[in-house]
């Protein structure tokens, strides 16, 4: 499973990337707005920190506008993935952009049928939002499992990018379902490393080591 960081914050990205375990980045307009900086400046920094797919989201509502934005994003750096919303216009743009050789991440996916349409449109990635479904009382993980099963049934090359992951259990369940990628907020990425028994075990070993004679 690949790990992307779901952030536009260069400070936390640098820290997470220092682990050598961050394979890519996803951003969205909310994350870019939080930086208080222009999109181009943020993207320039992101591509210099992680050498992997970096999703940058379009904000047009019509396919022509998305295609225009997508072409401009893709021209910035070879690693840019154009993020289009899962709307009729978004899927039209996806089909066109991917036919030109650009990579497209179809975002805001909340049903397996939407995901099937995205795969048929040639999406490189589909982003089902797990946490936002949980927020409205549905089980977001069912969506990940359904999409993985449908894509396997038909051999689609579209990668399942589990998004809106709020805690390590979401990551575990996505991995068990076979999601190709999980995009993680910084906090969740850091949580994956931790276990109290690792901490107490290490403390015990270091304390016992002090009792070992040096000669
Ligand atoms: C994914 O591409 C989105 O940026 C993100 O995972 C959304 O997460 P949220 O529902 O926590 O905002």
PDB file of C-alpha atoms and ligand atoms in Angstrom:
ATOM      1  CA  UNK A   1       0.000   0.000   0.000  1.00  0.00           C
ATOM      2  CA  UNK A   2       1.320   3.455  -0.871  1.00  0.00           C
ATOM      3  CA  UNK A   3       1.056   6.283   1.643  1.00  0.00           C
ATOM      4  CA  UNK A   4       0.293   9.788   0.429  1.00  0.00           C
ATOM      5  CA  UNK A   5       0.203  12.721   2.821  1.00  0.00           C
ATOM      6  CA  UNK A   6      -3.047  14.714   2.709  1.00  0.00           C
ATOM      7  CA  UNK A   7      -1.616  18.159   3.283  1.00  0.00           C
ATOM      8  CA  UNK A   8      -0.393  21.417   1.767  1.00  0.00           C
ATOM      9  CA  UNK A   9       1.593  22.283   4.893  1.00  0.00           C
ATOM     10  CA  UNK A  10       5.264  22.170   3.922  1.00  0.00           C
ATOM     11  CA  UNK A  11       6.441  21.953   7.543  1.00  0.00           C
ATOM     12  CA  UNK A  12       4.536  18.786   8.350  1.00  0.00           C
ATOM     13  CA  UNK A  13       5.239  17.370   4.909  1.00  0.00           C
ATOM     14  CA  UNK A  14       9.009  17.814   5.388  1.00  0.00           C
ATOM     15  CA  UNK A  15       8.834  16.088   8.748  1.00  0.00           C
ATOM     16  CA  UNK A  16       6.789  13.150   7.464  1.00  0.00           C
ATOM     17  CA  UNK A  17       8.855  12.829   4.274  1.00  0.00           C
ATOM     18  CA  UNK A  18      12.050  12.547   6.339  1.00  0.00           C
ATOM     19  CA  UNK A  19      10.811   9.040   7.259  1.00  0.00           C
ATOM     20  CA  UNK A  20      11.300   8.015   3.626  1.00  0.00           C
ATOM     21  CA  UNK A  21       7.803   6.493   3.711  1.00  0.00           C
ATOM     22  CA  UNK A  22       5.750   9.185   1.986  1.00  0.00           C
ATOM     23  CA  UNK A  23       5.029   8.144  -1.608  1.00  0.00           C
ATOM     24  CA  UNK A  24       2.991  11.145  -2.738  1.00  0.00           C
ATOM     25  CA  UNK A  25       0.737  14.044  -1.712  1.00  0.00           C
ATOM     26  CA  UNK A  26      -2.907  14.983  -2.070  1.00  0.00           C
ATOM     27  CA  UNK A  27      -4.174  18.529  -1.673  1.00  0.00           C
ATOM     28  CA  UNK A  28      -7.588  20.123  -1.976  1.00  0.00           C
ATOM     29  CA  UNK A  29      -8.778  23.759  -2.036  1.00  0.00           C
ATOM     30  CA  UNK A  30      -9.386  23.728   1.745  1.00  0.00           C
ATOM     31  CA  UNK A  31      -5.834  22.543   2.462  1.00  0.00           C
ATOM     32  CA  UNK A  32      -4.355  25.123   0.055  1.00  0.00           C
ATOM     33  CA  UNK A  33      -6.468  27.898   1.644  1.00  0.00           C
ATOM     34  CA  UNK A  34      -5.122  26.949   5.100  1.00  0.00           C
ATOM     35  CA  UNK A  35      -1.568  27.800   3.969  1.00  0.00           C
ATOM     36  CA  UNK A  36      -2.574  31.416   3.192  1.00  0.00           C
ATOM     37  CA  UNK A  37      -0.259  31.282   0.156  1.00  0.00           C
ATOM     38  CA  UNK A  38      -0.909  31.303  -3.615  1.00  0.00           C
ATOM     39  CA  UNK A  39      -1.421  27.872  -5.183  1.00  0.00           C
ATOM     40  CA  UNK A  40       1.619  28.112  -7.493  1.00  0.00           C
ATOM     41  CA  UNK A  41       3.983  28.882  -4.620  1.00  0.00           C
ATOM     42  CA  UNK A  42       2.658  25.989  -2.543  1.00  0.00           C
ATOM     43  CA  UNK A  43       2.870  23.521  -5.427  1.00  0.00           C
ATOM     44  CA  UNK A  44       6.426  24.594  -6.210  1.00  0.00           C
ATOM     45  CA  UNK A  45       7.403  23.716  -2.621  1.00  0.00           C
ATOM     46  CA  UNK A  46       5.503  20.425  -2.559  1.00  0.00           C
ATOM     47  CA  UNK A  47       7.176  19.080  -5.707  1.00  0.00           C
ATOM     48  CA  UNK A  48      10.583  19.888  -4.226  1.00  0.00           C
ATOM     49  CA  UNK A  49       9.892  17.874  -1.050  1.00  0.00           C
ATOM     50  CA  UNK A  50       8.352  14.637  -2.357  1.00  0.00           C
ATOM     51  CA  UNK A  51       9.229  12.915  -5.606  1.00  0.00           C
ATOM     52  CA  UNK A  52       5.896  11.208  -6.251  1.00  0.00           C
ATOM     53  CA  UNK A  53       2.353  11.889  -7.448  1.00  0.00           C
ATOM     54  CA  UNK A  54       0.998  15.238  -6.189  1.00  0.00           C
ATOM     55  CA  UNK A  55      -2.720  15.868  -6.646  1.00  0.00           C
ATOM     56  CA  UNK A  56      -3.793  19.449  -7.331  1.00  0.00           C
ATOM     57  CA  UNK A  57      -7.520  20.122  -7.548  1.00  0.00           C
ATOM     58  CA  UNK A  58      -9.366  22.059 -10.238  1.00  0.00           C
ATOM     59  CA  UNK A  59     -12.036  24.533  -9.180  1.00  0.00           C
ATOM     60  CA  UNK A  60     -13.961  24.978 -12.465  1.00  0.00           C
ATOM     61  CA  UNK A  61     -17.423  23.492 -12.693  1.00  0.00           C
ATOM     62  CA  UNK A  62     -17.363  22.844 -16.447  1.00  0.00           C
ATOM     63  CA  UNK A  63     -15.236  20.271 -18.272  1.00  0.00           C
ATOM     64  CA  UNK A  64     -13.540  22.842 -20.515  1.00  0.00           C
ATOM     65  CA  UNK A  65     -12.455  24.864 -17.495  1.00  0.00           C
ATOM     66  CA  UNK A  66     -11.166  21.765 -15.690  1.00  0.00           C
ATOM     67  CA  UNK A  67      -9.238  20.660 -18.763  1.00  0.00           C
ATOM     68  CA  UNK A  68      -7.695  24.103 -19.084  1.00  0.00           C
ATOM     69  CA  UNK A  69      -6.696  24.149 -15.392  1.00  0.00           C
ATOM     70  CA  UNK A  70      -5.492  20.554 -15.588  1.00  0.00           C
ATOM     71  CA  UNK A  71      -3.220  21.233 -18.550  1.00  0.00           C
ATOM     72  CA  UNK A  72      -1.732  24.220 -16.716  1.00  0.00           C
ATOM     73  CA  UNK A  73      -1.157  22.195 -13.534  1.00  0.00           C
ATOM     74  CA  UNK A  74       0.421  19.335 -15.477  1.00  0.00           C
ATOM     75  CA  UNK A  75       2.819  21.768 -17.162  1.00  0.00           C
ATOM     76  CA  UNK A  76       4.226  22.807 -13.761  1.00  0.00           C
ATOM     77  CA  UNK A  77       5.858  19.435 -13.021  1.00  0.00           C
ATOM     78  CA  UNK A  78       5.844  15.856 -14.300  1.00  0.00           C
ATOM     79  CA  UNK A  79       4.528  14.576 -10.925  1.00  0.00           C
ATOM     80  CA  UNK A  80       1.323  16.617 -10.926  1.00  0.00           C
ATOM     81  CA  UNK A  81      -1.920  14.650 -10.902  1.00  0.00           C
ATOM     82  CA  UNK A  82      -4.998  16.674 -11.850  1.00  0.00           C
ATOM     83  CA  UNK A  83      -7.808  16.302  -9.343  1.00  0.00           C
ATOM     84  CA  UNK A  84     -11.324  16.535 -10.803  1.00  0.00           C
ATOM     85  CA  UNK A  85     -14.601  16.217  -8.897  1.00  0.00           C
ATOM     86  CA  UNK A  86     -16.899  13.259  -9.494  1.00  0.00           C
ATOM     87  CA  UNK A  87     -19.501  15.118 -11.527  1.00  0.00           C
ATOM     88  CA  UNK A  88     -20.650  14.632 -15.103  1.00  0.00           C
ATOM     89  CA  UNK A  89     -18.372  17.482 -16.164  1.00  0.00           C
ATOM     90  CA  UNK A  90     -15.540  16.127 -14.029  1.00  0.00           C
ATOM     91  CA  UNK A  91     -15.697  12.759 -15.765  1.00  0.00           C
ATOM     92  CA  UNK A  92     -15.771  14.402 -19.200  1.00  0.00           C
ATOM     93  CA  UNK A  93     -12.628  16.292 -18.218  1.00  0.00           C
ATOM     94  CA  UNK A  94     -11.096  13.072 -16.851  1.00  0.00           C
ATOM     95  CA  UNK A  95     -11.630  11.278 -20.137  1.00  0.00           C
ATOM     96  CA  UNK A  96     -10.060  14.098 -22.129  1.00  0.00           C
ATOM     97  CA  UNK A  97      -7.132  14.733 -19.808  1.00  0.00           C
ATOM     98  CA  UNK A  98      -6.216  11.047 -19.517  1.00  0.00           C
ATOM     99  CA  UNK A  99      -6.475  10.636 -23.305  1.00  0.00           C
ATOM    100  CA  UNK A 100      -3.813  13.366 -23.517  1.00  0.00           C
ATOM    101  CA  UNK A 101      -1.599  11.347 -21.163  1.00  0.00           C
ATOM    102  CA  UNK A 102      -2.247  13.345 -17.995  1.00  0.00           C
ATOM    103  CA  UNK A 103      -2.889  11.594 -14.686  1.00  0.00           C
ATOM    104  CA  UNK A 104      -6.270  12.290 -13.049  1.00  0.00           C
ATOM    105  CA  UNK A 105      -7.451  11.706  -9.482  1.00  0.00           C
ATOM    106  CA  UNK A 106     -11.262  11.722  -9.381  1.00  0.00           C
ATOM    107  CA  UNK A 107     -12.286  13.087  -6.007  1.00  0.00           C
ATOM    108  CA  UNK A 108     -15.404  13.405  -3.844  1.00  0.00           C
ATOM    109  CA  UNK A 109     -16.484   9.822  -4.538  1.00  0.00           C
ATOM    110  CA  UNK A 110     -19.248   8.579  -2.237  1.00  0.00           C
ATOM    111  CA  UNK A 111     -20.707   5.569  -4.079  1.00  0.00           C
ATOM    112  CA  UNK A 112     -19.376   2.466  -5.797  1.00  0.00           C
ATOM    113  CA  UNK A 113     -21.346   3.318  -8.930  1.00  0.00           C
ATOM    114  CA  UNK A 114     -19.622   6.703  -9.118  1.00  0.00           C
ATOM    115  CA  UNK A 115     -16.328   4.823  -8.833  1.00  0.00           C
ATOM    116  CA  UNK A 116     -17.298   2.496 -11.677  1.00  0.00           C
ATOM    117  CA  UNK A 117     -18.018   5.512 -13.887  1.00  0.00           C
ATOM    118  CA  UNK A 118     -14.669   7.081 -12.967  1.00  0.00           C
ATOM    119  CA  UNK A 119     -12.804   3.896 -13.919  1.00  0.00           C
ATOM    120  CA  UNK A 120     -14.646   3.759 -17.232  1.00  0.00           C
ATOM    121  CA  UNK A 121     -13.632   7.393 -17.820  1.00  0.00           C
ATOM    122  CA  UNK A 122      -9.988   6.318 -17.421  1.00  0.00           C
ATOM    123  CA  UNK A 123      -9.227   7.824 -13.994  1.00  0.00           C
ATOM    124  CA  UNK A 124      -5.739   7.105 -12.694  1.00  0.00           C
ATOM    125  CA  UNK A 125      -6.995   7.250  -9.099  1.00  0.00           C
ATOM    126  CA  UNK A 126     -10.438   7.215  -7.489  1.00  0.00           C
ATOM    127  CA  UNK A 127     -10.739   8.950  -4.103  1.00  0.00           C
ATOM    128  CA  UNK A 128     -13.580   7.538  -1.962  1.00  0.00           C
ATOM    129  CA  UNK A 129     -14.044   9.654   1.191  1.00  0.00           C
ATOM    130  CA  UNK A 130     -14.342   7.278   4.148  1.00  0.00           C
ATOM    131  CA  UNK A 131     -14.540   9.690   7.095  1.00  0.00           C
ATOM    132  CA  UNK A 132     -17.171  11.931   5.547  1.00  0.00           C
ATOM    133  CA  UNK A 133     -19.474   8.905   5.061  1.00  0.00           C
ATOM    134  CA  UNK A 134     -18.888   7.862   8.678  1.00  0.00           C
ATOM    135  CA  UNK A 135     -19.775  11.442   9.665  1.00  0.00           C
ATOM    136  CA  UNK A 136     -23.284  11.029   8.226  1.00  0.00           C
ATOM    137  CA  UNK A 137     -23.851   7.657   9.868  1.00  0.00           C
ATOM    138  CA  UNK A 138     -22.798   5.374   7.005  1.00  0.00           C
ATOM    139  CA  UNK A 139     -19.905   2.905   7.042  1.00  0.00           C
ATOM    140  CA  UNK A 140     -17.273   4.420   4.775  1.00  0.00           C
ATOM    141  CA  UNK A 141     -15.220   1.235   4.701  1.00  0.00           C
ATOM    142  CA  UNK A 142     -17.985  -0.644   2.894  1.00  0.00           C
ATOM    143  CA  UNK A 143     -17.403   1.756   0.006  1.00  0.00           C
ATOM    144  CA  UNK A 144     -13.681   0.967  -0.140  1.00  0.00           C
ATOM    145  CA  UNK A 145     -14.362  -2.783  -0.078  1.00  0.00           C
ATOM    146  CA  UNK A 146     -17.055  -2.527  -2.782  1.00  0.00           C
ATOM    147  CA  UNK A 147     -14.863  -0.482  -5.111  1.00  0.00           C
ATOM    148  CA  UNK A 148     -11.868  -2.802  -4.680  1.00  0.00           C
ATOM    149  CA  UNK A 149     -14.084  -5.793  -5.480  1.00  0.00           C
ATOM    150  CA  UNK A 150     -15.645  -4.184  -8.561  1.00  0.00           C
ATOM    151  CA  UNK A 151     -12.290  -3.009  -9.929  1.00  0.00           C
ATOM    152  CA  UNK A 152     -10.819  -6.498  -9.399  1.00  0.00           C
ATOM    153  CA  UNK A 153     -13.811  -8.100 -11.153  1.00  0.00           C
ATOM    154  CA  UNK A 154     -13.204  -6.091 -14.305  1.00  0.00           C
ATOM    155  CA  UNK A 155      -9.442  -5.604 -14.136  1.00  0.00           C
ATOM    156  CA  UNK A 156      -9.589  -1.811 -14.092  1.00  0.00           C
ATOM    157  CA  UNK A 157      -6.196  -0.109 -13.821  1.00  0.00           C
ATOM    158  CA  UNK A 158      -7.687   2.757 -11.767  1.00  0.00           C
ATOM    159  CA  UNK A 159      -6.069   2.808  -8.323  1.00  0.00           C
ATOM    160  CA  UNK A 160      -8.212   3.044  -5.211  1.00  0.00           C
ATOM    161  CA  UNK A 161      -6.954   5.973  -3.147  1.00  0.00           C
ATOM    162  CA  UNK A 162      -8.666   5.736   0.236  1.00  0.00           C
ATOM    163  CA  UNK A 163      -9.270   9.327   1.377  1.00  0.00           C
ATOM    164  CA  UNK A 164     -10.767  11.177   4.328  1.00  0.00           C
ATOM    165  CA  UNK A 165      -9.030   8.694   6.656  1.00  0.00           C
ATOM    166  CA  UNK A 166      -9.353   9.893  10.231  1.00  0.00           C
ATOM    167  CA  UNK A 167      -7.510   7.279  12.310  1.00  0.00           C
ATOM    168  CA  UNK A 168      -5.225   4.237  11.993  1.00  0.00           C
ATOM    169  CA  UNK A 169      -8.161   1.791  11.974  1.00  0.00           C
ATOM    170  CA  UNK A 170      -9.310   3.379   8.698  1.00  0.00           C
ATOM    171  CA  UNK A 171      -5.829   2.772   7.283  1.00  0.00           C
ATOM    172  CA  UNK A 172      -5.794  -0.848   8.480  1.00  0.00           C
ATOM    173  CA  UNK A 173      -9.224  -1.578   7.004  1.00  0.00           C
ATOM    174  CA  UNK A 174      -8.270   0.098   3.697  1.00  0.00           C
ATOM    175  CA  UNK A 175      -5.120  -2.008   3.490  1.00  0.00           C
ATOM    176  CA  UNK A 176      -7.090  -5.195   4.231  1.00  0.00           C
ATOM    177  CA  UNK A 177      -9.581  -4.279   1.507  1.00  0.00           C
ATOM    178  CA  UNK A 178      -6.711  -3.906  -0.963  1.00  0.00           C
ATOM    179  CA  UNK A 179      -6.766  -0.121  -1.522  1.00  0.00           C
ATOM    180  CA  UNK A 180      -3.687   0.769  -3.554  1.00  0.00           C
ATOM    181  CA  UNK A 181      -3.099   4.034  -1.710  1.00  0.00           C
ATOM    182  CA  UNK A 182      -4.164   5.673   1.531  1.00  0.00           C
ATOM    183  CA  UNK A 183      -3.898   9.432   1.833  1.00  0.00           C
ATOM    184  CA  UNK A 184      -3.253  10.336   5.437  1.00  0.00           C
ATOM    185  CA  UNK A 185      -3.418  13.530   7.447  1.00  0.00           C
ATOM    186  CA  UNK A 186      -0.076  14.191   9.192  1.00  0.00           C
ATOM    187  CA  UNK A 187      -1.527  13.196  12.571  1.00  0.00           C
ATOM    188  CA  UNK A 188      -2.722   9.794  11.341  1.00  0.00           C
ATOM    189  CA  UNK A 189       0.606   9.142   9.593  1.00  0.00           C
ATOM    190  CA  UNK A 190       2.451   9.773  12.883  1.00  0.00           C
ATOM    191  CA  UNK A 191       0.011   7.572  14.823  1.00  0.00           C
ATOM    192  CA  UNK A 192       0.904   4.580  12.632  1.00  0.00           C
ATOM    193  CA  UNK A 193       4.379   4.406  14.185  1.00  0.00           C
ATOM    194  CA  UNK A 194       3.228   4.297  17.782  1.00  0.00           C
ATOM    195  CA  UNK A 195       2.457   1.474  20.176  1.00  0.00           C
ATOM    196  CA  UNK A 196       2.660   1.746  23.976  1.00  0.00           C
ATOM    197  CA  UNK A 197       4.258  -1.724  24.225  1.00  0.00           C
ATOM    198  CA  UNK A 198       7.041  -0.588  21.866  1.00  0.00           C
ATOM    199  CA  UNK A 199       7.719   2.397  24.156  1.00  0.00           C
ATOM    200  CA  UNK A 200       7.622   0.430  27.406  1.00  0.00           C
ATOM    201  CA  UNK A 201       9.594  -2.463  25.876  1.00  0.00           C
ATOM    202  CA  UNK A 202      12.325  -0.116  24.694  1.00  0.00           C
ATOM    203  CA  UNK A 203      12.476   1.633  28.073  1.00  0.00           C
ATOM    204  CA  UNK A 204      12.842  -1.757  29.788  1.00  0.00           C
ATOM    205  CA  UNK A 205      15.606  -2.894  27.398  1.00  0.00           C
ATOM    206  CA  UNK A 206      17.553   0.344  27.885  1.00  0.00           C
ATOM    207  CA  UNK A 207      17.188   0.142  31.641  1.00  0.00           C
ATOM    208  CA  UNK A 208      18.330  -3.514  31.707  1.00  0.00           C
ATOM    209  CA  UNK A 209      21.231  -2.685  29.414  1.00  0.00           C
ATOM    210  CA  UNK A 210      22.648  -0.435  32.133  1.00  0.00           C
ATOM    211  CA  UNK A 211      23.082  -3.567  34.298  1.00  0.00           C
ATOM    212  CA  UNK A 212      25.318  -5.267  31.709  1.00  0.00           C
ATOM    213  CA  UNK A 213      28.959  -5.091  32.794  1.00  0.00           C
ATOM    214  CA  UNK A 214      31.143  -3.176  30.342  1.00  0.00           C
ATOM    215  CA  UNK A 215      34.183  -5.435  30.826  1.00  0.00           C
TER     216      UNK A 215
HETATM  217  C1  LIG B   1      -8.502  13.696  -0.283  1.00  0.00           C
HETATM  218  O1  LIG B   1      -8.003  13.864  -1.357  1.00  0.00           O
HETATM  219  C2  LIG B   1      -9.069  14.778   0.522  1.00  0.00           C
HETATM  220  O2  LIG B   1      -8.172  15.867   0.455  1.00  0.00           O
HETATM  221  C3  LIG B   1      -9.197  14.445   1.994  1.00  0.00           C
HETATM  222  O3  LIG B   1      -8.825  13.111   2.267  1.00  0.00           O
HETATM  223  C4  LIG B   1     -10.471  14.877   2.596  1.00  0.00           C
HETATM  224  O4  LIG B   1     -10.444  14.567   3.964  1.00  0.00           O
HETATM  225  P1  LIG B   1     -11.448  15.233   5.019  1.00  0.00           P
HETATM  226  O5  LIG B   1     -12.787  14.624   4.826  1.00  0.00           O
HETATM  227  O6  LIG B   1     -10.851  14.882   6.344  1.00  0.00           O
HETATM  228  O7  LIG B   1     -11.439  16.706   4.741  1.00  0.00           O
END
